[in-house]
Amino acid sequence: MLTRRRMLALTAGVVAGVAVPPGLSARAASDPNAGPWPVLRLGLLQFGTGAWEIAAMTALGLDAAHGVTLAPQRFATNDAGRIAFQAGAVDAILSDLLWAARVKAEGRDLVYLPFSSAEGAVMVRSDSPLKTVADLAGKRLGVAGGALDKSWLMLKAHAQAQAGLDLQSASRPVFAAPPLLAAELERGNLDAALLYWTFCARLAPKGFRRLIGVEDLVRGFGVPREPTLVGYVFDGAFARAHPATVAAFARASRATKAVLSGDDPARTEAAWAAARREMQAPDEATFTALRAGFIAGVPRLSLAEDEAAAAQLYAVLARLGGERLVGPAASLPPGLYFAPEGVSR
């Protein structure tokens, strides 16, 4: 049984070894009461897209400008961050909407703030003869995320509806971690691979193209505008105790994305220079592809519009994956989205 004590023990070593990012005092990193505002202990995946945004935010001083004191804590995997969050070792993490909805439906007090609508795609070589999903019949198809991954479920439903094709039996699916699948695709050991967007972006400069994107699958299910399926997940007690801090962080996040998107050309390059140190981009082409992918995923909908689109897509996923995918809630749990005064809905 994974008790609170056990979760704290599992995360203690990771948290204790976290380096203090530039611009953040050692006191702020260790003392929740430091500074003029409550410190937000934010769990981030090492080199993940959240780390890109926070690096740009702190480099530009947008955290302090909006009244936020951050204490970022890095984790090697998403699971480590989730364990830390559930153990109370951090106040917020970056995670996916389905996980947040499931955990809330199971009784955990939390709220969700949209971060990105960037999603993955089925990738093939640029010179591949594969043109449509129907062409995946008989092919070696890598699938990231496992048999219950939301993108895989949507791809199977799309293939069935559009081509009468049961991908599970008609193709030769291989389930594995994204880095392994990307490497196998490069080696020619796979004909195609369904991957997360950052891996798609890294493959594009190497001579690979999209066969179909997850955003195309979403539209195919009658959801005209893609919701943000990745967001900041805040502990509910923290959000209720410090709503102004969460709202200030939301404003700082939006301001950072605006600069990264080029709304403030004078600061955009400085912001990306800071973010690039977290991106593991070995060359300019990879950096450019990752940058474009991040910008494409910047939320364009209001919170109310995003929540409505997410509810539509959630209903589709609940039908496709059932309780094994979404847990006990057949619809988005009420109160999932955080929308205090000052955060536009």
CSV table of N, CA and C in Angstrom, one decimal, residues 63-223:
chain,number,residue,atom,x,y,z
A,63,ASP,N,7.9,36.4,-13.1
A,63,ASP,CA,7.3,35.8,-11.8
A,63,ASP,C,7.2,36.9,-10.8
A,64,ALA,N,8.3,37.6,-10.5
A,64,ALA,CA,8.3,38.7,-9.5
A,64,ALA,C,7.4,39.8,-10.0
A,65,ALA,N,7.4,40.1,-11.3
A,65,ALA,CA,6.5,41.2,-11.8
A,65,ALA,C,5.1,41.0,-11.5
A,66,HIS,N,4.7,39.7,-11.5
A,66,HIS,CA,3.3,39.4,-11.3
A,66,HIS,C,3.0,38.9,-9.8
A,67,GLY,N,4.0,39.0,-9.0
A,67,GLY,CA,3.8,38.7,-7.6
A,67,GLY,C,3.8,37.2,-7.2
A,68,VAL,N,4.8,36.5,-7.9
A,68,VAL,CA,4.9,35.1,-7.6
A,68,VAL,C,6.3,34.8,-7.1
A,69,THR,N,6.5,34.0,-6.1
A,69,THR,CA,7.8,33.5,-5.7
A,69,THR,C,7.8,32.0,-5.9
A,70,LEU,N,8.6,31.6,-6.8
A,70,LEU,CA,8.7,30.2,-7.2
A,70,LEU,C,9.8,29.4,-6.5
A,71,ALA,N,9.6,28.1,-6.2
A,71,ALA,CA,10.6,27.2,-5.8
A,71,ALA,C,10.5,26.0,-6.6
A,72,PRO,N,11.0,26.0,-7.8
A,72,PRO,CA,10.9,24.8,-8.7
A,72,PRO,C,11.7,23.6,-8.2
A,73,GLN,N,11.1,22.5,-8.3
A,73,GLN,CA,11.7,21.2,-8.0
A,73,GLN,C,11.7,20.3,-9.2
A,74,ARG,N,12.8,19.7,-9.5
A,74,ARG,CA,12.9,18.9,-10.7
A,74,ARG,C,12.8,17.4,-10.4
A,75,PHE,N,12.1,16.7,-11.3
A,75,PHE,CA,11.9,15.3,-11.2
A,75,PHE,C,12.3,14.6,-12.5
A,76,ALA,N,12.8,13.4,-12.4
A,76,ALA,CA,13.3,12.7,-13.6
A,76,ALA,C,12.2,12.1,-14.4
A,77,THR,N,11.0,11.8,-13.8
A,77,THR,CA,9.9,11.2,-14.5
A,77,THR,C,8.6,11.9,-14.1
A,78,ASN,N,7.6,11.8,-14.9
A,78,ASN,CA,6.3,12.3,-14.6
A,78,ASN,C,5.7,11.6,-13.3
A,79,ASP,N,6.0,10.3,-13.2
A,79,ASP,CA,5.5,9.5,-12.1
A,79,ASP,C,6.1,10.0,-10.8
A,80,ALA,N,7.4,10.4,-10.8
A,80,ALA,CA,8.0,10.9,-9.6
A,80,ALA,C,7.4,12.2,-9.2
A,81,GLY,N,7.0,13.1,-10.2
A,81,GLY,CA,6.4,14.3,-9.8
A,81,GLY,C,5.0,14.1,-9.3
A,82,ARG,N,4.3,13.2,-9.8
A,82,ARG,CA,2.9,12.9,-9.3
A,82,ARG,C,2.9,12.3,-7.9
A,83,ILE,N,3.9,11.5,-7.6
A,83,ILE,CA,4.1,11.0,-6.3
A,83,ILE,C,4.4,12.1,-5.3
A,84,ALA,N,5.3,13.0,-5.7
A,84,ALA,CA,5.6,14.1,-4.8
A,84,ALA,C,4.4,15.0,-4.6
A,85,PHE,N,3.6,15.2,-5.6
A,85,PHE,CA,2.4,16.0,-5.5
A,85,PHE,C,1.4,15.4,-4.5
A,86,GLN,N,1.2,14.1,-4.7
A,86,GLN,CA,0.2,13.4,-3.8
A,86,GLN,C,0.7,13.3,-2.4
A,87,ALA,N,2.0,13.3,-2.2
A,87,ALA,CA,2.6,13.3,-0.9
A,87,ALA,C,2.6,14.7,-0.2
A,88,GLY,N,2.3,15.7,-1.0
A,88,GLY,CA,2.4,17.1,-0.4
A,88,GLY,C,3.7,17.7,-0.4
A,89,ALA,N,4.7,17.1,-1.2
A,89,ALA,CA,6.0,17.6,-1.3
A,89,ALA,C,6.1,18.8,-2.2
A,90,VAL,N,5.2,19.0,-3.1
A,90,VAL,CA,5.1,20.2,-4.0
A,90,VAL,C,3.6,20.6,-4.0
A,91,ASP,N,3.4,21.9,-4.3
A,91,ASP,CA,2.1,22.5,-4.4
A,91,ASP,C,1.4,22.3,-5.7
A,92,ALA,N,2.2,22.1,-6.8
A,92,ALA,CA,1.7,22.0,-8.1
A,92,ALA,C,2.7,21.3,-9.0
A,93,ILE,N,2.1,20.7,-10.0
A,93,ILE,CA,2.9,20.0,-11.0
A,93,ILE,C,2.3,20.2,-12.4
A,94,LEU,N,3.1,19.9,-13.4
A,94,LEU,CA,2.5,19.9,-14.8
A,94,LEU,C,2.1,18.5,-15.1
A,95,SER,N,0.9,18.3,-15.5
A,95,SER,CA,0.4,17.0,-15.8
A,95,SER,C,-0.7,17.0,-16.8
A,96,ASP,N,-1.3,15.9,-17.2
A,96,ASP,CA,-2.3,15.9,-18.2
A,96,ASP,C,-3.7,15.9,-17.6
A,97,LEU,N,-4.6,16.4,-18.4
A,97,LEU,CA,-6.0,16.6,-17.9
A,97,LEU,C,-6.6,15.4,-17.5
A,98,LEU,N,-6.4,14.3,-18.2
A,98,LEU,CA,-7.1,13.0,-17.8
A,98,LEU,C,-6.7,12.6,-16.4
A,99,TRP,N,-5.4,12.7,-16.1
A,99,TRP,CA,-4.9,12.3,-14.8
A,99,TRP,C,-5.5,13.2,-13.7
A,100,ALA,N,-5.5,14.5,-14.0
A,100,ALA,CA,-6.1,15.4,-13.0
A,100,ALA,C,-7.6,15.1,-12.8
A,101,ALA,N,-8.3,14.9,-13.8
A,101,ALA,CA,-9.8,14.6,-13.7
A,101,ALA,C,-10.0,13.3,-12.9
A,102,ARG,N,-9.2,12.3,-13.2
A,102,ARG,CA,-9.4,11.0,-12.6
A,102,ARG,C,-9.1,11.1,-11.1
A,103,VAL,N,-8.0,11.8,-10.7
A,103,VAL,CA,-7.6,11.9,-9.3
A,103,VAL,C,-8.6,12.7,-8.6
A,104,LYS,N,-9.1,13.8,-9.2
A,104,LYS,CA,-10.1,14.6,-8.5
A,104,LYS,C,-11.4,13.8,-8.3
A,105,ALA,N,-11.8,13.0,-9.3
A,105,ALA,CA,-13.0,12.2,-9.2
A,105,ALA,C,-12.9,11.1,-8.1
A,106,GLU,N,-11.6,10.7,-7.9
A,106,GLU,CA,-11.4,9.7,-6.8
A,106,GLU,C,-11.3,10.4,-5.4
A,107,GLY,N,-11.5,11.7,-5.4
A,107,GLY,CA,-11.5,12.4,-4.1
A,107,GLY,C,-10.4,13.3,-3.7
A,108,ARG,N,-9.4,13.4,-4.6
A,108,ARG,CA,-8.3,14.3,-4.2
A,108,ARG,C,-8.7,15.7,-4.6
A,109,ASP,N,-8.4,16.7,-3.7
A,109,ASP,CA,-8.7,18.1,-3.9
A,109,ASP,C,-7.7,18.7,-4.7
A,110,LEU,N,-8.0,19.1,-5.9
A,110,LEU,CA,-7.1,19.8,-6.8
A,110,LEU,C,-7.8,20.6,-7.8
A,111,VAL,N,-7.1,21.5,-8.5
A,111,VAL,CA,-7.6,22.4,-9.6
A,111,VAL,C,-6.6,22.4,-10.7
A,112,TYR,N,-7.1,22.7,-11.9
A,112,TYR,CA,-6.3,22.5,-13.2
A,112,TYR,C,-6.3,23.9,-13.9
A,113,LEU,N,-5.1,24.2,-14.4
A,113,LEU,CA,-4.9,25.5,-15.1
A,113,LEU,C,-4.2,25.1,-16.4
A,114,PRO,N,-4.9,25.4,-17.6
A,114,PRO,CA,-4.4,25.0,-18.9
A,114,PRO,C,-3.0,25.5,-19.2
A,115,PHE,N,-2.2,24.6,-19.8
A,115,PHE,CA,-0.8,25.0,-20.2
A,115,PHE,C,-0.5,24.9,-21.7
A,116,SER,N,-0.9,23.7,-22.3
A,116,SER,CA,-0.6,23.5,-23.7
A,116,SER,C,-1.6,22.6,-24.4
A,117,SER,N,-1.9,22.9,-25.6
A,117,SER,CA,-2.7,22.1,-26.5
A,117,SER,C,-1.9,21.2,-27.5
A,118,ALA,N,-0.6,21.3,-27.4
A,118,ALA,CA,0.3,20.6,-28.3
A,118,ALA,C,0.1,19.1,-28.1
A,119,GLU,N,-0.1,18.4,-29.1
A,119,GLU,CA,-0.3,16.9,-29.1
A,119,GLU,C,0.6,16.3,-30.1
A,120,GLY,N,0.6,15.0,-30.1
A,120,GLY,CA,1.5,14.2,-31.0
A,120,GLY,C,1.0,13.9,-32.3
A,121,ALA,N,1.6,12.9,-33.0
A,121,ALA,CA,1.2,12.6,-34.3
A,121,ALA,C,1.8,11.2,-34.7
A,122,VAL,N,1.2,10.6,-35.8
A,122,VAL,CA,1.9,9.5,-36.4
A,122,VAL,C,2.9,10.0,-37.3
A,123,MET,N,4.2,9.6,-37.1
A,123,MET,CA,5.3,10.0,-37.9
A,123,MET,C,5.8,8.9,-38.8
A,124,VAL,N,6.2,9.3,-40.0
A,124,VAL,CA,6.7,8.4,-41.0
A,124,VAL,C,7.9,9.1,-41.7
A,125,ARG,N,8.7,8.3,-42.4
A,125,ARG,CA,9.8,9.0,-43.2
A,125,ARG,C,9.2,9.8,-44.3
A,126,SER,N,9.9,10.9,-44.6
A,126,SER,CA,9.3,11.8,-45.7
A,126,SER,C,9.1,11.1,-47.0
A,127,ASP,N,9.9,10.1,-47.3
A,127,ASP,CA,9.7,9.4,-48.6
A,127,ASP,C,8.9,8.1,-48.4
A,128,SER,N,8.2,8.0,-47.3
A,128,SER,CA,7.4,6.8,-47.0
A,128,SER,C,6.2,6.7,-48.0
A,129,PRO,N,5.8,5.5,-48.5
A,129,PRO,CA,4.7,5.4,-49.3
A,129,PRO,C,3.4,5.6,-48.6
A,130,LEU,N,3.4,5.5,-47.3
A,130,LEU,CA,2.2,5.6,-46.4
A,130,LEU,C,1.6,7.0,-46.5
A,131,LYS,N,0.4,7.1,-46.9
A,131,LYS,CA,-0.3,8.4,-47.1
A,131,LYS,C,-1.5,8.6,-46.2
A,132,THR,N,-2.2,7.6,-45.8
A,132,THR,CA,-3.4,7.7,-45.0
A,132,THR,C,-3.3,6.6,-43.9
A,133,VAL,N,-4.2,6.7,-42.9
A,133,VAL,CA,-4.3,5.8,-41.8
A,133,VAL,C,-4.5,4.4,-42.4
A,134,ALA,N,-5.3,4.3,-43.5
A,134,ALA,CA,-5.6,3.0,-44.0
A,134,ALA,C,-4.3,2.2,-44.5
A,135,ASP,N,-3.3,3.0,-44.8
A,135,ASP,CA,-2.0,2.4,-45.3
A,135,ASP,C,-1.3,1.7,-44.1
A,136,LEU,N,-1.7,1.9,-42.9
A,136,LEU,CA,-1.0,1.3,-41.8
A,136,LEU,C,-1.3,-0.2,-41.6
A,137,ALA,N,-2.2,-0.7,-42.4
A,137,ALA,CA,-2.6,-2.1,-42.4
A,137,ALA,C,-1.3,-3.0,-42.7
A,138,GLY,N,-1.0,-3.9,-41.8
A,138,GLY,CA,0.1,-4.8,-42.0
A,138,GLY,C,1.5,-4.1,-41.6
A,139,LYS,N,1.5,-2.9,-41.2
A,139,LYS,CA,2.7,-2.2,-40.9
A,139,LYS,C,3.1,-2.3,-39.5
A,140,ARG,N,4.4,-2.1,-39.2
A,140,ARG,CA,5.0,-2.0,-37.9
A,140,ARG,C,4.7,-0.6,-37.3
A,141,LEU,N,3.9,-0.5,-36.3
A,141,LEU,CA,3.4,0.8,-35.8
A,141,LEU,C,3.8,0.9,-34.4
A,142,GLY,N,4.7,1.8,-34.1
A,142,GLY,CA,5.1,2.1,-32.7
A,142,GLY,C,4.0,2.9,-32.0
A,143,VAL,N,3.7,2.7,-30.8
A,143,VAL,CA,2.7,3.4,-30.0
A,143,VAL,C,3.3,3.8,-28.7
A,144,ALA,N,3.4,5.1,-28.4
A,144,ALA,CA,3.9,5.6,-27.1
A,144,ALA,C,2.7,5.6,-26.2
A,145,GLY,N,3.0,5.3,-24.9
A,145,GLY,CA,2.0,5.5,-23.9
A,145,GLY,C,1.2,4.3,-23.5
A,146,GLY,N,1.3,3.2,-24.2
A,146,GLY,CA,0.6,2.0,-23.9
A,146,GLY,C,-0.7,1.8,-24.6
A,147,ALA,N,-1.3,0.7,-24.3
A,147,ALA,CA,-2.6,0.3,-25.0
A,147,ALA,C,-3.7,1.1,-24.6
A,148,LEU,N,-3.7,1.9,-23.5
A,148,LEU,CA,-4.8,2.7,-23.1
A,148,LEU,C,-4.5,4.2,-23.3
A,149,ASP,N,-3.4,4.5,-24.0
A,149,ASP,CA,-3.1,5.9,-24.3
A,149,ASP,C,-4.2,6.5,-25.1
A,150,LYS,N,-4.6,7.7,-24.7
A,150,LYS,CA,-5.7,8.4,-25.4
A,150,LYS,C,-5.6,8.6,-26.9
A,151,SER,N,-4.3,8.9,-27.3
A,151,SER,CA,-4.1,9.1,-28.7
A,151,SER,C,-4.3,7.8,-29.5
A,152,TRP,N,-3.8,6.7,-28.9
A,152,TRP,CA,-3.9,5.4,-29.6
A,152,TRP,C,-5.4,5.0,-29.7
A,153,LEU,N,-6.2,5.3,-28.6
A,153,LEU,CA,-7.6,5.0,-28.7
A,153,LEU,C,-8.3,5.8,-29.8
A,154,MET,N,-8.0,7.1,-29.9
A,154,MET,CA,-8.6,7.9,-30.9
A,154,MET,C,-8.1,7.5,-32.3
A,155,LEU,N,-6.9,7.1,-32.4
A,155,LEU,CA,-6.4,6.7,-33.7
A,155,LEU,C,-7.1,5.4,-34.2
A,156,LYS,N,-7.3,4.4,-33.3
A,156,LYS,CA,-8.0,3.2,-33.6
A,156,LYS,C,-9.5,3.5,-34.0
A,157,ALA,N,-10.1,4.4,-33.2
A,157,ALA,CA,-11.5,4.7,-33.6
A,157,ALA,C,-11.6,5.4,-34.9
A,158,HIS,N,-10.6,6.3,-35.2
A,158,HIS,CA,-10.6,7.0,-36.5
A,158,HIS,C,-10.4,6.0,-37.6
A,159,ALA,N,-9.5,5.1,-37.5
A,159,ALA,CA,-9.3,4.1,-38.5
A,159,ALA,C,-10.5,3.3,-38.8
A,160,GLN,N,-11.2,2.9,-37.7
A,160,GLN,CA,-12.4,2.1,-37.9
A,160,GLN,C,-13.5,2.9,-38.6
A,161,ALA,N,-13.6,4.1,-38.2
A,161,ALA,CA,-14.7,5.0,-38.8
A,161,ALA,C,-14.4,5.4,-40.2
A,162,GLN,N,-13.2,5.7,-40.5
A,162,GLN,CA,-12.8,6.3,-41.8
A,162,GLN,C,-12.5,5.2,-42.8
A,163,ALA,N,-11.9,4.1,-42.4
A,163,ALA,CA,-11.4,3.1,-43.3
A,163,ALA,C,-11.9,1.7,-43.0
A,164,GLY,N,-12.8,1.5,-42.0
A,164,GLY,CA,-13.2,0.2,-41.6
A,164,GLY,C,-12.1,-0.7,-41.2
A,165,LEU,N,-11.0,-0.1,-40.6
A,165,LEU,CA,-9.8,-0.8,-40.3
A,165,LEU,C,-9.7,-1.0,-38.8
A,166,ASP,N,-9.5,-2.2,-38.3
A,166,ASP,CA,-9.2,-2.5,-36.9
A,166,ASP,C,-7.7,-2.5,-36.8
A,167,LEU,N,-7.1,-1.4,-36.4
A,167,LEU,CA,-5.7,-1.2,-36.3
A,167,LEU,C,-5.1,-2.2,-35.3
A,168,GLN,N,-5.8,-2.6,-34.2
A,168,GLN,CA,-5.2,-3.5,-33.2
A,168,GLN,C,-4.8,-4.8,-33.9
A,169,SER,N,-5.6,-5.3,-34.8
A,169,SER,CA,-5.3,-6.6,-35.4
A,169,SER,C,-4.7,-6.4,-36.8
A,170,ALA,N,-5.1,-5.3,-37.5
A,170,ALA,CA,-4.7,-5.1,-38.9
A,170,ALA,C,-3.2,-4.7,-39.0
A,171,SER,N,-2.8,-3.8,-38.0
A,171,SER,CA,-1.4,-3.4,-38.0
A,171,SER,C,-0.6,-4.3,-37.1
A,172,ARG,N,0.7,-3.9,-36.9
A,172,ARG,CA,1.5,-4.7,-36.0
A,172,ARG,C,2.0,-3.7,-34.9
A,173,PRO,N,1.1,-3.4,-33.9
A,173,PRO,CA,1.5,-2.4,-32.9
A,173,PRO,C,2.6,-2.8,-32.0
A,174,VAL,N,3.5,-1.9,-31.7
A,174,VAL,CA,4.6,-2.1,-30.7
A,174,VAL,C,4.5,-1.0,-29.7
A,175,PHE,N,4.3,-1.4,-28.4
A,175,PHE,CA,4.1,-0.4,-27.4
A,175,PHE,C,5.5,-0.3,-26.6
A,176,ALA,N,6.0,0.9,-26.5
A,176,ALA,CA,7.2,1.1,-25.8
A,176,ALA,C,7.4,2.6,-25.5
A,177,ALA,N,8.5,2.9,-24.8
A,177,ALA,CA,8.7,4.3,-24.4
A,177,ALA,C,9.0,5.2,-25.6
A,178,PRO,N,8.6,6.4,-25.6
A,178,PRO,CA,8.9,7.3,-26.8
A,178,PRO,C,10.3,7.3,-27.3
A,179,PRO,N,11.3,7.5,-26.4
A,179,PRO,CA,12.7,7.5,-27.0
A,179,PRO,C,13.1,6.3,-27.7
A,180,LEU,N,12.7,5.1,-27.2
A,180,LEU,CA,13.0,3.9,-27.9
A,180,LEU,C,12.3,3.8,-29.3
A,181,LEU,N,11.0,4.2,-29.3
A,181,LEU,CA,10.2,4.1,-30.5
A,181,LEU,C,10.8,5.1,-31.6
A,182,ALA,N,11.2,6.3,-31.1
A,182,ALA,CA,11.8,7.3,-32.1
A,182,ALA,C,13.1,6.7,-32.7
A,183,ALA,N,13.9,6.1,-31.8
A,183,ALA,CA,15.1,5.5,-32.3
A,183,ALA,C,14.9,4.4,-33.3
A,184,GLU,N,13.9,3.5,-33.0
A,184,GLU,CA,13.6,2.4,-33.9
A,184,GLU,C,13.0,2.9,-35.2
A,185,LEU,N,12.3,4.0,-35.2
A,185,LEU,CA,11.8,4.5,-36.4
A,185,LEU,C,12.9,5.1,-37.2
A,186,GLU,N,13.9,5.7,-36.6
A,186,GLU,CA,15.0,6.3,-37.3
A,186,GLU,C,15.8,5.1,-37.9
A,187,ARG,N,15.9,4.0,-37.2
A,187,ARG,CA,16.7,2.9,-37.7
A,187,ARG,C,16.0,2.1,-38.8
A,188,GLY,N,14.7,2.4,-39.0
A,188,GLY,CA,14.0,1.7,-40.1
A,188,GLY,C,13.3,0.4,-39.6
A,189,ASN,N,13.3,0.2,-38.2
A,189,ASN,CA,12.7,-1.0,-37.7
A,189,ASN,C,11.2,-0.8,-37.5
A,190,LEU,N,10.7,0.4,-37.7
A,190,LEU,CA,9.3,0.6,-37.6
A,190,LEU,C,8.9,1.4,-38.9
A,191,ASP,N,7.7,1.1,-39.4
A,191,ASP,CA,7.2,1.8,-40.5
A,191,ASP,C,6.6,3.2,-40.1
A,192,ALA,N,6.0,3.3,-38.9
A,192,ALA,CA,5.4,4.5,-38.4
A,192,ALA,C,5.4,4.5,-36.9
A,193,ALA,N,5.2,5.6,-36.3
A,193,ALA,CA,5.2,5.6,-34.8
A,193,ALA,C,4.3,6.8,-34.4
A,194,LEU,N,3.4,6.5,-33.4
A,194,LEU,CA,2.5,7.5,-32.8
A,194,LEU,C,3.3,8.0,-31.6
A,195,LEU,N,3.7,9.3,-31.6
A,195,LEU,CA,4.6,9.8,-30.6
A,195,LEU,C,4.1,11.1,-30.1
A,196,TYR,N,4.7,11.5,-28.9
A,196,TYR,CA,4.3,12.8,-28.3
A,196,TYR,C,5.0,13.9,-29.2
A,197,TRP,N,4.4,15.1,-29.0
A,197,TRP,CA,4.8,16.2,-30.0
A,197,TRP,C,6.3,16.5,-29.9
A,198,THR,N,6.9,16.5,-28.8
A,198,THR,CA,8.4,16.9,-28.7
A,198,THR,C,9.2,15.9,-29.5
A,199,PHE,N,8.8,14.6,-29.5
A,199,PHE,CA,9.6,13.6,-30.3
A,199,PHE,C,9.3,13.8,-31.8
A,200,CYS,N,8.1,14.2,-32.1
A,200,CYS,CA,7.7,14.5,-33.5
A,200,CYS,C,8.6,15.7,-34.0
A,201,ALA,N,8.7,16.7,-33.2
A,201,ALA,CA,9.5,17.9,-33.6
A,201,ALA,C,10.9,17.5,-33.8
A,202,ARG,N,11.5,16.7,-32.9
A,202,ARG,CA,12.9,16.3,-33.1
A,202,ARG,C,13.1,15.4,-34.3
A,203,LEU,N,12.1,14.7,-34.8
A,203,LEU,CA,12.2,13.9,-35.9
A,203,LEU,C,12.1,14.7,-37.2
A,204,ALA,N,11.3,15.7,-37.2
A,204,ALA,CA,11.1,16.5,-38.4
A,204,ALA,C,12.4,16.9,-39.2
A,205,PRO,N,13.4,17.5,-38.5
A,205,PRO,CA,14.6,17.9,-39.2
A,205,PRO,C,15.4,16.7,-39.7
A,206,LYS,N,15.1,15.5,-39.3
A,206,LYS,CA,15.8,14.3,-39.7
A,206,LYS,C,15.2,13.6,-40.9
A,207,GLY,N,14.2,14.3,-41.5
A,207,GLY,CA,13.6,13.7,-42.7
A,207,GLY,C,12.3,12.9,-42.4
A,208,PHE,N,11.5,13.3,-41.4
A,208,PHE,CA,10.3,12.6,-41.1
A,208,PHE,C,9.1,13.6,-41.2
A,209,ARG,N,7.9,13.1,-41.5
A,209,ARG,CA,6.8,13.9,-41.6
A,209,ARG,C,5.6,13.3,-40.9
A,210,ARG,N,4.5,14.1,-40.7
A,210,ARG,CA,3.3,13.6,-40.0
A,210,ARG,C,2.4,12.9,-41.0
A,211,LEU,N,1.9,11.7,-40.6
A,211,LEU,CA,0.9,11.1,-41.4
A,211,LEU,C,-0.5,11.6,-41.0
A,212,ILE,N,-0.7,11.7,-39.7
A,212,ILE,CA,-1.9,12.3,-39.1
A,212,ILE,C,-1.6,12.8,-37.7
A,213,GLY,N,-2.1,14.0,-37.4
A,213,GLY,CA,-1.9,14.6,-36.1
A,213,GLY,C,-3.1,14.3,-35.1
A,214,VAL,N,-2.8,14.3,-33.9
A,214,VAL,CA,-3.8,14.1,-32.9
A,214,VAL,C,-4.9,15.2,-33.0
A,215,GLU,N,-4.5,16.4,-33.4
A,215,GLU,CA,-5.5,17.5,-33.5
A,215,GLU,C,-6.5,17.1,-34.6
A,216,ASP,N,-6.0,16.4,-35.7
A,216,ASP,CA,-7.0,15.9,-36.7
A,216,ASP,C,-7.9,14.9,-36.2
A,217,LEU,N,-7.4,14.0,-35.3
A,217,LEU,CA,-8.3,13.0,-34.7
A,217,LEU,C,-9.4,13.7,-33.8
A,218,VAL,N,-9.0,14.7,-33.1
A,218,VAL,CA,-9.9,15.4,-32.2
A,218,VAL,C,-11.0,16.1,-33.0
A,219,ARG,N,-10.7,16.8,-34.1
A,219,ARG,CA,-11.7,17.4,-34.9
A,219,ARG,C,-12.6,16.3,-35.5
A,220,GLY,N,-12.1,15.1,-35.8
A,220,GLY,CA,-12.9,14.1,-36.4
A,220,GLY,C,-14.0,13.6,-35.4
A,221,PHE,N,-13.8,13.8,-34.2
A,221,PHE,CA,-14.8,13.4,-33.2
A,221,PHE,C,-15.8,14.5,-32.9
A,222,GLY,N,-15.8,15.6,-33.7
A,222,GLY,CA,-16.8,16.6,-33.6
A,222,GLY,C,-16.4,17.7,-32.5
A,223,VAL,N,-15.1,17.7,-32.1
A,223,VAL,CA,-14.7,18.7,-31.2
A,223,VAL,C,-13.9,19.8,-32.0
